[in-house]
Structures are given as structure tokens and as C-alpha cells.
Short mmCIF file of C-alpha atoms in Angstrom, two decimals:
data_model
loop_
_atom_site.label_atom_id
_atom_site.label_comp_id
_atom_site.label_asym_id
_atom_site.label_seq_id
_atom_site.Cartn_x
_atom_site.Cartn_y
_atom_site.Cartn_z
CA UNK A 8 -57.13 98.56 -39.29
CA UNK A 9 -58.34 100.23 -36.16
CA UNK A 10 -56.48 101.64 -33.18
CA UNK A 11 -54.28 99.07 -31.55
CA UNK A 12 -53.34 97.49 -34.89
CA UNK A 13 -50.48 95.01 -34.47
CA UNK A 14 -46.89 96.08 -34.97
CA UNK A 15 -45.22 94.22 -37.86
CA UNK A 16 -41.48 93.76 -38.22
CA UNK A 17 -40.35 94.04 -41.82
CA UNK A 18 -38.24 90.87 -41.70
CA UNK A 19 -41.55 89.01 -41.41
CA UNK A 20 -42.87 90.64 -44.57
CA UNK A 21 -40.16 89.72 -47.05
CA UNK A 22 -41.31 87.03 -49.45
CA UNK A 23 -44.89 87.19 -48.15
CA UNK A 24 -47.51 86.45 -50.81
CA UNK A 25 -49.71 89.30 -52.06
CA UNK A 26 -53.32 88.44 -52.95
CA UNK A 27 -56.16 90.28 -54.65
CA UNK A 28 -59.66 90.26 -53.09
CA UNK A 29 -60.57 87.09 -55.02
CA UNK A 30 -57.77 85.16 -53.36
CA UNK A 31 -55.55 85.04 -56.44
CA UNK A 32 -51.86 85.56 -55.77
CA UNK A 33 -50.39 88.49 -57.68
CA UNK A 34 -46.83 88.44 -56.38
CA UNK A 35 -44.56 88.56 -53.35
CA UNK A 36 -43.22 91.36 -51.16
CA UNK A 37 -39.56 92.09 -51.90
CA UNK A 38 -39.07 95.39 -50.06
CA UNK A 39 -40.84 98.36 -48.49
CA UNK A 40 -40.59 101.98 -49.57
CA UNK A 41 -40.41 104.75 -46.95
CA UNK A 42 -39.83 108.49 -46.92
CA UNK A 43 -37.63 109.97 -44.22
CA UNK A 44 -38.98 113.11 -42.56
CA UNK A 45 -37.48 116.17 -40.94
CA UNK A 46 -36.22 115.89 -37.37
CA UNK A 47 -37.04 112.75 -35.44
CA UNK A 48 -40.46 112.16 -36.89
CA UNK A 49 -40.98 108.50 -37.88
CA UNK A 50 -40.70 107.84 -41.62
CA UNK A 51 -43.89 107.42 -43.53
CA UNK A 52 -44.31 104.04 -45.20
CA UNK A 53 -45.31 104.74 -48.80
CA UNK A 54 -45.84 101.25 -50.14
CA UNK A 55 -44.45 97.83 -50.98
CA UNK A 56 -42.18 96.66 -53.76
CA UNK A 57 -44.01 93.62 -55.12
CA UNK A 58 -42.45 91.14 -57.51
CA UNK A 59 -44.98 89.66 -59.93
CA UNK A 60 -44.73 86.11 -61.21
CA UNK A 61 -43.08 87.57 -64.32
CA UNK A 62 -40.30 89.01 -62.09
CA UNK A 63 -41.36 92.56 -62.87
CA UNK A 64 -41.18 94.70 -59.73
CA UNK A 65 -44.03 97.13 -59.20
CA UNK A 66 -44.98 99.64 -56.54
CA UNK A 67 -48.03 98.88 -54.40
CA UNK A 68 -49.14 101.98 -52.39
CA UNK A 69 -50.12 101.32 -48.79
CA UNK A 70 -53.48 102.92 -49.62
CA UNK A 71 -54.17 99.83 -51.76
CA UNK A 72 -53.36 97.44 -48.91
CA UNK A 73 -56.47 96.31 -47.05
CA UNK A 74 -54.85 93.80 -44.73
CA UNK A 75 -51.55 92.35 -43.54
CA UNK A 76 -52.26 89.22 -41.55
CA UNK A 77 -51.53 85.50 -41.30
CA UNK A 78 -48.45 85.77 -43.47
CA UNK A 79 -50.18 87.42 -46.40
CA UNK A 80 -50.94 90.84 -47.84
CA UNK A 81 -54.41 91.59 -49.21
CA UNK A 82 -54.87 94.35 -51.79
CA UNK A 83 -57.80 96.15 -53.35
CA UNK A 84 -57.02 94.32 -56.57
CA UNK A 85 -56.13 97.52 -58.47
CA UNK A 86 -52.48 97.30 -59.53
CA UNK A 87 -50.35 99.61 -61.60
CA UNK A 88 -47.98 97.24 -63.37
CA UNK A 89 -45.46 99.86 -64.45
CA UNK A 90 -41.97 98.92 -63.30
CA UNK A 91 -40.98 100.32 -59.91
CA UNK A 92 -38.40 103.09 -60.05
CA UNK A 93 -37.04 104.48 -56.80
CA UNK A 94 -37.18 108.26 -56.39
CA UNK A 95 -34.43 110.33 -54.73
CA UNK A 96 -36.60 111.02 -51.67
CA UNK A 97 -37.44 107.35 -51.11
CA UNK A 98 -35.60 104.73 -49.11
CA UNK A 99 -35.82 100.96 -49.49
CA UNK A 100 -36.37 99.71 -45.97
CA UNK A 101 -34.73 96.29 -46.35
CA UNK A 102 -32.16 97.25 -48.93
CA UNK A 103 -30.98 100.49 -47.30
CA UNK A 104 -32.01 100.73 -43.64
CA UNK A 105 -31.23 97.28 -42.28
CA UNK A 106 -27.63 96.75 -41.08
CA UNK A 107 -27.08 100.50 -40.96
CA UNK A 108 -24.98 101.76 -38.07
CA UNK A 109 -26.71 104.56 -36.22
CA UNK A 110 -26.33 106.30 -32.88
CA UNK A 111 -28.42 105.86 -29.76
CA UNK A 112 -29.43 109.41 -28.83
CA UNK A 113 -29.52 108.93 -25.08
CA UNK A 114 -26.19 107.14 -24.62
CA UNK A 115 -24.32 108.25 -27.73
CA UNK A 116 -23.45 104.59 -28.34
CA UNK A 117 -23.18 103.16 -31.85
CA UNK A 118 -25.78 100.49 -32.62
CA UNK A 119 -26.56 98.32 -35.66
CA UNK A 120 -30.09 98.15 -37.07
CA UNK A 121 -31.28 94.53 -37.27
CA UNK A 122 -34.97 95.18 -38.01
CA UNK A 123 -37.65 97.87 -37.98
CA UNK A 124 -41.36 97.64 -37.31
CA UNK A 125 -44.26 99.31 -39.09
CA UNK A 126 -47.71 100.15 -37.79
CA UNK A 127 -50.85 101.65 -39.23
CA UNK A 128 -51.94 104.90 -37.64
CA UNK A 129 -55.27 104.79 -35.79
CA UNK A 130 -58.36 105.56 -37.87
CA UNK A 131 -56.21 106.31 -40.94
CA UNK A 132 -54.70 104.45 -43.88
CA UNK A 133 -51.25 105.92 -43.28
CA UNK A 134 -48.41 103.72 -42.05
CA UNK A 135 -45.22 104.64 -40.21
CA UNK A 136 -41.97 103.02 -39.17
CA UNK A 137 -42.33 103.30 -35.41
CA UNK A 138 -39.71 101.08 -33.76
CA UNK A 139 -36.13 100.02 -34.44
CA UNK A 140 -34.61 96.74 -33.28
CA UNK A 141 -30.88 97.28 -32.71
CA UNK A 142 -27.78 95.60 -31.37
CA UNK A 143 -25.27 97.52 -29.31
CA UNK A 144 -21.71 97.68 -30.55
CA UNK A 145 -20.36 97.89 -34.09
CA UNK A 146 -21.74 94.53 -35.22
CA UNK A 147 -20.23 93.14 -38.42
CA UNK A 148 -20.07 89.72 -39.93
CA UNK A 149 -18.11 88.09 -37.09
CA UNK A 150 -19.73 90.01 -34.24
CA UNK A 151 -23.32 89.51 -35.06
CA UNK A 152 -24.01 87.19 -32.13
CA UNK A 153 -22.49 89.57 -29.55
CA UNK A 154 -23.95 92.61 -27.89
CA UNK A 155 -27.21 93.45 -26.18
CA UNK A 156 -30.27 93.86 -28.35
CA UNK A 157 -33.14 96.21 -27.69
CA UNK A 158 -36.16 97.72 -29.39
CA UNK A 159 -36.41 101.52 -29.27
CA UNK A 160 -38.60 104.25 -30.68
CA UNK A 161 -37.53 105.68 -34.04
CA UNK A 162 -36.74 108.99 -32.34
CA UNK A 163 -34.29 107.26 -29.98
CA UNK A 164 -31.70 106.78 -32.75
CA UNK A 165 -30.13 109.11 -35.28
CA UNK A 166 -28.03 108.68 -38.40
CA UNK A 167 -30.34 107.20 -41.01
CA UNK A 168 -29.90 110.16 -43.32
CA UNK A 169 -26.09 109.87 -43.38
CA UNK A 170 -24.14 108.10 -46.11
CA UNK A 171 -22.13 105.14 -44.90
CA UNK A 172 -19.00 103.53 -46.24
CA UNK A 173 -19.27 100.24 -44.42
CA UNK A 174 -22.90 99.25 -44.12
CA UNK A 175 -23.16 95.54 -43.33
CA UNK A 176 -25.21 93.01 -45.22
CA UNK A 177 -25.97 90.35 -42.62
CA UNK A 178 -29.64 91.12 -42.07
CA UNK A 179 -30.26 91.53 -45.78
CA UNK A 180 -28.63 88.17 -46.50
CA UNK A 181 -30.56 86.48 -43.68
CA UNK A 182 -33.78 87.89 -45.12
CA UNK A 183 -33.12 86.44 -48.56
CA UNK A 184 -31.20 83.27 -47.65
CA UNK A 185 -34.00 81.01 -48.92
CA UNK A 186 -34.16 82.66 -52.34
CA UNK A 187 -33.07 80.78 -55.43
CA UNK A 188 -29.93 82.21 -57.07
CA UNK A 189 -31.97 83.77 -59.89
CA UNK A 190 -34.22 85.56 -57.40
CA UNK A 191 -31.33 86.75 -55.25
CA UNK A 192 -29.64 88.00 -58.43
CA UNK A 193 -32.78 89.99 -59.17
CA UNK A 194 -32.58 91.52 -55.67
CA UNK A 195 -28.93 92.50 -56.18
CA UNK A 196 -29.66 93.99 -59.58
CA UNK A 197 -32.12 96.44 -58.01
CA UNK A 198 -29.79 97.57 -55.21
CA UNK A 199 -27.47 100.54 -55.44
CA UNK A 200 -23.94 99.85 -56.70
CA UNK A 201 -22.53 100.40 -53.21
CA UNK A 202 -25.03 98.10 -51.53
CA UNK A 203 -24.63 95.48 -54.26
CA UNK A 204 -20.88 95.36 -53.64
CA UNK A 205 -21.40 95.00 -49.88
CA UNK A 206 -23.82 92.10 -50.30
CA UNK A 207 -21.55 90.40 -52.84
CA UNK A 208 -18.62 90.72 -50.44
CA UNK A 209 -20.64 89.05 -47.67
CA UNK A 210 -21.77 86.04 -49.77
CA UNK A 211 -19.66 82.89 -49.69
CA UNK A 212 -17.88 81.92 -52.90
CA UNK A 213 -20.33 79.20 -54.00
CA UNK A 214 -23.41 81.35 -53.37
CA UNK A 215 -21.87 84.34 -55.13
CA UNK A 216 -20.88 82.13 -58.08
CA UNK A 217 -24.46 80.88 -58.41
CA UNK A 218 -25.80 84.44 -58.26
CA UNK A 219 -23.28 85.82 -60.74
CA UNK A 220 -24.40 83.23 -63.29
CA UNK A 221 -27.90 84.75 -63.14
CA UNK A 222 -26.96 88.44 -63.30
CA UNK A 223 -26.84 90.69 -66.37
CA UNK A 224 -23.39 91.03 -67.89
CA UNK A 225 -22.81 94.60 -66.65
CA UNK A 226 -23.57 93.59 -63.06
CA UNK A 227 -21.27 90.57 -63.34
CA UNK A 228 -18.34 92.69 -64.51
CA UNK A 229 -19.00 95.36 -61.88
CA UNK A 230 -19.10 92.88 -58.99
CA UNK A 231 -16.10 90.88 -60.18
CA UNK A 232 -14.11 94.11 -60.57
CA UNK A 233 -14.74 95.08 -56.94
CA UNK A 234 -13.49 91.77 -55.52
CA UNK A 235 -9.87 91.21 -54.61
CA UNK A 236 -8.19 89.33 -57.43
CA UNK A 237 -7.57 86.17 -55.39
CA UNK A 238 -11.21 86.01 -54.38
CA UNK A 239 -12.38 86.79 -57.92
CA UNK A 240 -10.39 83.78 -59.11
CA UNK A 241 -11.96 81.60 -56.39
CA UNK A 242 -15.46 82.69 -57.44
CA UNK A 243 -14.68 81.99 -61.09
CA UNK A 244 -13.57 78.49 -60.11
CA UNK A 245 -16.88 77.96 -58.31
CA UNK A 246 -18.89 78.99 -61.39
CA UNK A 247 -19.87 76.56 -64.11
CA UNK A 248 -16.95 76.58 -66.56
CA UNK A 249 -19.10 77.79 -69.46
CA UNK A 250 -20.43 80.73 -67.41
CA UNK A 251 -16.94 81.59 -66.19
CA UNK A 252 -15.69 81.51 -69.78
CA UNK A 253 -18.48 83.83 -70.93
CA UNK A 254 -17.70 86.30 -68.14
CA UNK A 255 -13.94 86.26 -68.70
CA UNK A 256 -14.45 86.80 -72.42
CA UNK A 257 -15.95 90.21 -71.63
CA UNK A 258 -12.90 91.39 -69.69
CA UNK A 259 -9.82 93.14 -71.11
CA UNK A 260 -7.16 90.66 -72.21
CA UNK A 261 -4.77 91.66 -69.42
CA UNK A 262 -7.37 91.19 -66.67
CA UNK A 263 -8.55 87.91 -68.18
CA UNK A 264 -5.06 86.40 -68.26
CA UNK A 265 -4.27 87.58 -64.74
CA UNK A 266 -7.39 85.91 -63.33
CA UNK A 267 -6.81 82.71 -65.30
CA UNK A 268 -3.27 82.56 -63.88
CA UNK A 269 -4.67 82.84 -60.35
CA UNK A 270 -7.15 80.00 -60.89
CA UNK A 271 -6.24 76.37 -60.24
CA UNK A 272 -4.56 74.97 -63.36
CA UNK A 273 -7.20 72.29 -64.00
CA UNK A 274 -10.07 74.79 -63.63
CA UNK A 275 -8.29 77.33 -65.83
CA UNK A 276 -7.64 74.65 -68.46
CA UNK A 277 -11.37 73.89 -68.75
CA UNK A 278 -12.20 77.57 -69.11
CA UNK A 279 -9.47 78.16 -71.69
CA UNK A 280 -10.74 75.18 -73.69
CA UNK A 281 -14.26 76.64 -73.75
CA UNK A 282 -12.99 80.08 -74.72
CA UNK A 283 -11.38 78.56 -77.82
CA UNK A 284 -14.85 77.97 -79.34
CA UNK A 285 -17.16 80.56 -80.83
CA UNK A 286 -19.67 81.69 -78.22
CA UNK A 287 -22.83 80.68 -80.10
CA UNK A 288 -21.74 77.14 -80.94
CA UNK A 289 -22.16 73.85 -79.10
CA UNK A 290 -18.53 74.08 -77.96
CA UNK A 291 -19.05 77.57 -76.60
CA UNK A 292 -22.32 76.66 -74.90
CA UNK A 293 -21.31 73.37 -73.30
CA UNK A 294 -20.23 72.64 -69.76
CA UNK A 295 -17.17 70.46 -69.30
CA UNK A 296 -18.58 68.77 -66.18
CA UNK A 297 -21.35 66.33 -67.20
CA UNK A 298 -21.80 62.96 -65.46
CA UNK A 299 -19.38 60.55 -67.12
CA UNK A 300 -19.28 56.81 -66.31
CA UNK A 301 -17.22 53.94 -67.58
CA UNK A 302 -18.98 50.95 -69.25
CA UNK A 303 -18.64 48.69 -66.17
CA UNK A 304 -20.48 51.14 -63.88
CA UNK A 305 -23.86 50.00 -62.59
CA UNK A 306 -27.26 51.65 -62.38
CA UNK A 307 -26.62 52.09 -58.66
CA UNK A 308 -23.40 53.98 -59.46
CA UNK A 309 -25.25 56.19 -61.94
CA UNK A 310 -28.08 57.02 -59.53
CA UNK A 311 -25.56 57.89 -56.82
CA UNK A 312 -23.99 60.45 -59.19
CA UNK A 313 -27.37 61.79 -60.28
CA UNK A 314 -28.33 62.43 -56.62
CA UNK A 315 -25.59 65.06 -56.29
CA UNK A 316 -27.51 68.17 -55.10
CA UNK A 317 -25.02 70.48 -56.79
CA UNK A 318 -26.07 69.26 -60.24
CA UNK A 319 -28.66 71.19 -62.20
CA UNK A 320 -31.81 69.22 -63.13
CA UNK A 321 -30.75 69.32 -66.78
CA UNK A 322 -27.31 67.82 -66.12
CA UNK A 323 -28.83 65.19 -63.83
CA UNK A 324 -31.24 64.06 -66.55
CA UNK A 325 -28.74 61.69 -68.14
CA UNK A 326 -25.30 60.17 -67.84
CA UNK A 327 -22.70 59.69 -70.56
CA UNK A 328 -20.85 56.42 -70.91
CA UNK A 329 -17.27 56.61 -72.20
CA UNK A 330 -14.09 54.58 -72.19
CA UNK A 331 -11.34 55.88 -69.87
CA UNK A 332 -10.40 58.56 -69.09
CA UNK A 333 -13.75 59.56 -67.62
CA UNK A 334 -13.08 63.30 -67.36
CA UNK A 335 -13.59 65.50 -70.41
CA UNK A 336 -12.18 65.22 -72.95
CA UNK A 337 -12.81 61.52 -72.44
CA UNK A 338 -11.93 58.35 -74.24
CA UNK A 339 -14.36 57.05 -76.85
CA UNK A 340 -17.95 58.17 -76.29
CA UNK A 341 -20.25 55.11 -76.30
CA UNK A 342 -23.69 56.57 -75.66
CA UNK A 343 -26.14 58.16 -73.26
CA UNK A 344 -28.31 56.63 -70.53
CA UNK A 345 -31.40 58.65 -69.68
CA UNK A 346 -32.56 59.07 -66.08
CA UNK A 347 -35.91 57.38 -66.72
CA UNK A 348 -34.14 54.28 -68.02
CA UNK A 349 -32.05 54.16 -64.85
CA UNK A 350 -35.25 54.05 -62.80
CA UNK A 351 -36.62 51.10 -64.77
CA UNK A 352 -33.72 48.67 -64.38
CA UNK A 353 -32.25 46.80 -61.38
CA UNK A 354 -29.41 48.52 -59.49
CA UNK A 355 -26.85 45.88 -60.50
CA UNK A 356 -27.42 46.37 -64.27
CA UNK A 357 -24.40 47.69 -66.17
CA UNK A 358 -24.96 51.07 -67.81
CA UNK A 359 -23.33 49.76 -70.97
CA UNK A 360 -26.41 47.56 -71.45
CA UNK A 361 -28.76 50.55 -71.37
CA UNK A 362 -27.13 52.85 -73.91
CA UNK A 363 -29.03 55.13 -76.25
CA UNK A 364 -26.45 54.99 -79.02
CA UNK A 365 -28.80 55.86 -81.86
CA UNK A 366 -29.11 59.58 -81.14
CA UNK A 367 -26.23 61.39 -82.80
CA UNK A 368 -24.21 63.74 -80.54
CA UNK A 369 -23.54 67.36 -81.39
CA UNK A 370 -20.35 68.52 -83.03
CA UNK A 371 -18.54 71.35 -81.15
CA UNK A 372 -18.87 73.62 -84.21
CA UNK A 373 -22.67 73.19 -84.39
CA UNK A 374 -24.28 76.63 -84.46
CA UNK A 375 -26.92 77.83 -82.00
CA UNK A 376 -29.85 77.29 -84.44
CA UNK A 377 -28.65 73.73 -85.08
CA UNK A 378 -28.36 73.06 -81.33
CA UNK A 379 -31.80 74.56 -80.66
CA UNK A 380 -33.30 72.46 -83.46
CA UNK A 381 -31.71 69.33 -81.98
CA UNK A 382 -33.30 70.01 -78.58
CA UNK A 383 -36.70 70.75 -80.12
CA UNK A 384 -36.69 67.76 -82.47
CA UNK A 385 -35.69 65.17 -79.88
CA UNK A 386 -37.28 66.69 -76.73
CA UNK A 387 -33.93 66.84 -74.96
CA UNK A 388 -32.86 68.85 -71.92
CA UNK A 389 -29.15 68.07 -72.38
CA UNK A 390 -27.04 66.77 -75.24
CA UNK A 391 -23.48 65.41 -75.57
CA UNK A 392 -20.83 67.27 -77.55
CA UNK A 393 -18.31 64.93 -79.22
CA UNK A 394 -15.26 65.77 -81.33
CA UNK A 395 -14.28 64.17 -84.62
CA UNK A 396 -12.12 61.65 -82.76
CA UNK A 397 -15.13 60.38 -80.82
CA UNK A 398 -14.19 61.87 -77.44
CA UNK A 399 -16.84 63.48 -75.23
CA UNK A 400 -15.98 67.16 -74.78
CA UNK A 401 -18.94 68.21 -72.63
CA UNK A 402 -22.69 68.63 -72.66
CA UNK A 403 -25.03 71.44 -73.66
CA UNK A 404 -28.05 72.03 -71.42
CA UNK A 405 -31.31 73.62 -72.44
CA UNK A 406 -30.91 76.55 -70.03
CA UNK A 407 -27.75 77.65 -71.83
CA UNK A 408 -29.51 77.41 -75.18
CA UNK A 409 -32.38 79.56 -73.94
CA UNK A 410 -29.98 82.02 -72.33
CA UNK A 411 -28.35 82.69 -75.70
CA UNK A 412 -31.59 82.74 -77.70
CA UNK A 413 -33.43 85.24 -75.51
CA UNK A 414 -32.73 89.00 -75.84
CA UNK A 415 -29.61 90.16 -73.99
CA UNK A 416 -31.67 92.03 -71.39
CA UNK A 417 -34.10 89.18 -70.66
CA UNK A 418 -33.05 89.01 -67.00
CA UNK A 419 -34.05 92.65 -66.56
CA UNK A 420 -37.44 92.25 -68.20
CA UNK A 421 -40.59 90.34 -67.43
CA UNK A 422 -40.43 87.51 -69.97
CA UNK A 423 -41.95 89.81 -72.58
CA UNK A 424 -45.47 90.22 -71.25
CA UNK A 425 -46.66 93.76 -71.87
CA UNK A 426 -48.37 95.83 -69.20
CA UNK A 427 -51.82 95.37 -70.71
CA UNK A 428 -51.48 91.59 -70.74
CA UNK A 429 -50.17 91.59 -67.18
CA UNK A 430 -52.95 93.81 -66.01
CA UNK A 431 -55.55 91.45 -67.45
CA UNK A 432 -53.78 88.46 -65.95
CA UNK A 433 -53.80 89.99 -62.48
CA UNK A 434 -57.25 91.55 -62.58
CA UNK A 435 -55.93 95.11 -62.32
#
């Protein structure tokens, strides 16, 4: 880029696709890496943190970036696919600089950093952070819309090198609000413990519950332990019962019982019921909240339940027909109606006329290999779990089976592609 290259605000770079010279996408921008310098000199932008399709995060030096334009980043095509590891002298621009409270040099007023811009130096391949977009006042979650905003030179503010105890998370959350829970969990996993706690505190209960379900066990326990007990109980209630049971099982007995006591009795009862089963059995894997209908329900009723946006695709793939009561554990389990069958019959048809009652349900004591074999043999994405009395206890979904069959650290790895294979796949 020549002199007069456009200024780019980093909030516009997050999630932007990264392409090699052949036009093949290699990943997406997740953060920028900068190095603070002595005095008021603008930080040097070292490179980008790029997340590959395998979820591995790598470092892309700015010297390998040939263009940032039209919502995309173009590289030389030469990638080092070793996992990115932040060095002590480096700062993550989005993860550590945004929402920081700094001081305006001229007025001495405290301002909150909402964004920063980067620009390539004329006739060179070096990049710098040159401007800071700030809001006057202390900011914070409930004050974000108040206060004058202005864009100033980097040298016009001070305080980026200081440790903070109360750095906000609003801009970071706004940047990643469109991410799926699994991707946001990956972002949190790579933040510092302090920053991770701040972001978790700023998420609403449902969003935090979704993200916790996707985090490694150590991160789950750390975040839950930093929440106030009442809020921790609320988040556990918002989680799928099987995930909440798995998380509580890792806590000391005293902490577990205290949180269960704080939960709503009906929610706690479901979790306690799941915790009574061995973890790697159908009973331990199942969720207690499948779609249950009575025999006189119609196809229209079933489709209305399936449309619930809060359901996972696996749970929405079929409904279970049972005699009353229609909450687990139910009355007698009669059979399953698959989603495709619902689409083939008129809306007024009774679900009891469409039952798949040939496929045998799982027993709660069925081991993980048995459950996995069932899914593989019958091409299922969910399966009913029925006790010896014929009552539906819950349903196992394929994602929970995979979660327990993969290595414990699978969320922190790249789906087991080695660096050589990745390099070949991405032309590096």
C-alpha cells in the first residue's frame, strides 16, 4: 500500500475472511497482535491472529499481508500453522485494548476505548495503531450510550501499559455477538483469566450457559467459581440438564449441594436424576428435555414444537409420543416420529398414526460403545432412553456421544489434523 493508505478500524476486521493468492479461504481474523513502545510512540502492529477452519489459531505476520480491502485480507499464501502463543511483550488489540479506561492527556479526563485504527506506513510494510476512538466518562455496561465520542491520536491518551481491575467487556462482546457459542467459547479460552471473567460477567445468563457448554472443563469450573452463587445457579438452570450435571459432578460435594439448593426445585431434580447415572452411559448422556407429545397431538402440533429456535438440530429431528404425563419421566413410551415423516403428512394427522415403534429404545444403563453403535447402525442423530417400566426418561443426541468419545482436550485442538496436513490443505 502506498502513501495515503486507508485507515482501518479493528472492529471492522474481526471475523473477516483471510484468502491466499489463489482466492482460497484459509481462515478468519480473530484478533490483532501489537507491541507497545516507549513513550507515546504508536504501537507497532505485528500481525493477525487467524483462526483456521480447524479452529487452530495461528499468527499471520503483517509482512505476509498483501492487502486489506473489501472486507477481506489477502496473504502471500505462506502460512506457519504452528499454534499462536502470545509473548509477554505482545498485546491482543481486541482482547486487551478495547474497553480499557485511559486518560486524555490534554484534559486529564478519563475516557473509555471503543475502537482503534491501524494504518500502513508510507512506502513500507510496517503497520501502526495510529488513532483511538474513545468515549468520555467512565463508560460501563449501563453508560455505554452516554458521553461524547471522539477520535484522537494515539499520543493523546495514556494508560495502556497499566494493569486494570475493572476493564469492561462491551466492545469485545459487540465484536463477537454474531459468533456461535462454540466460537465464542474458543475466544474466551484464549483470553487471560482476568479478561475471561470480565467477559463472562457481562454475558447474559442464556448466552453464558451456551458458551459454558462448549468450554473445556477447567475453564467451566474457573468461570463458575468467579460468579456469585445466585447467578451461578441461574446459569446452571439455563444450561442443558446433562451439561449442568457434568459440570456439577466436577465440583466438591459441598459446592455442588449448595448450588443445587439454590436452583429451582424442578431444574435441580432433573440434574440430580442425571447425576445418579454413570457418566458414560445412556442415562448419563441424555437430556431430560426432548419433545414429548401425547397420542392425540397432530402433525401441526409437532411441527410447532420442532420450530422452537432454542432446540438443537438433533433434538428437533424427532418427537417422542408417550401417554401422560408428557414430561420426563413420562407415562408409557409409544414410539418416535421422525421430522421427515412429519413433513410428508397432512397437518391434521395424529402423530400416533405415524409412529416408528419398531426401533428399540436405549436402556439407561447402556454403555457409551453400545450407544455409539446404535447411532452408527441406524443412522440416528437422537435416540430415546426408556426405563424397564416403559417410561421415557430422556433422549441422547449425537453431539453428546461425540463429546464423550473424542479426547478430553478436543476443544483445545484442531480436530486432529497435524501441521503437515494443514499446511498442504492451505497451500502453505
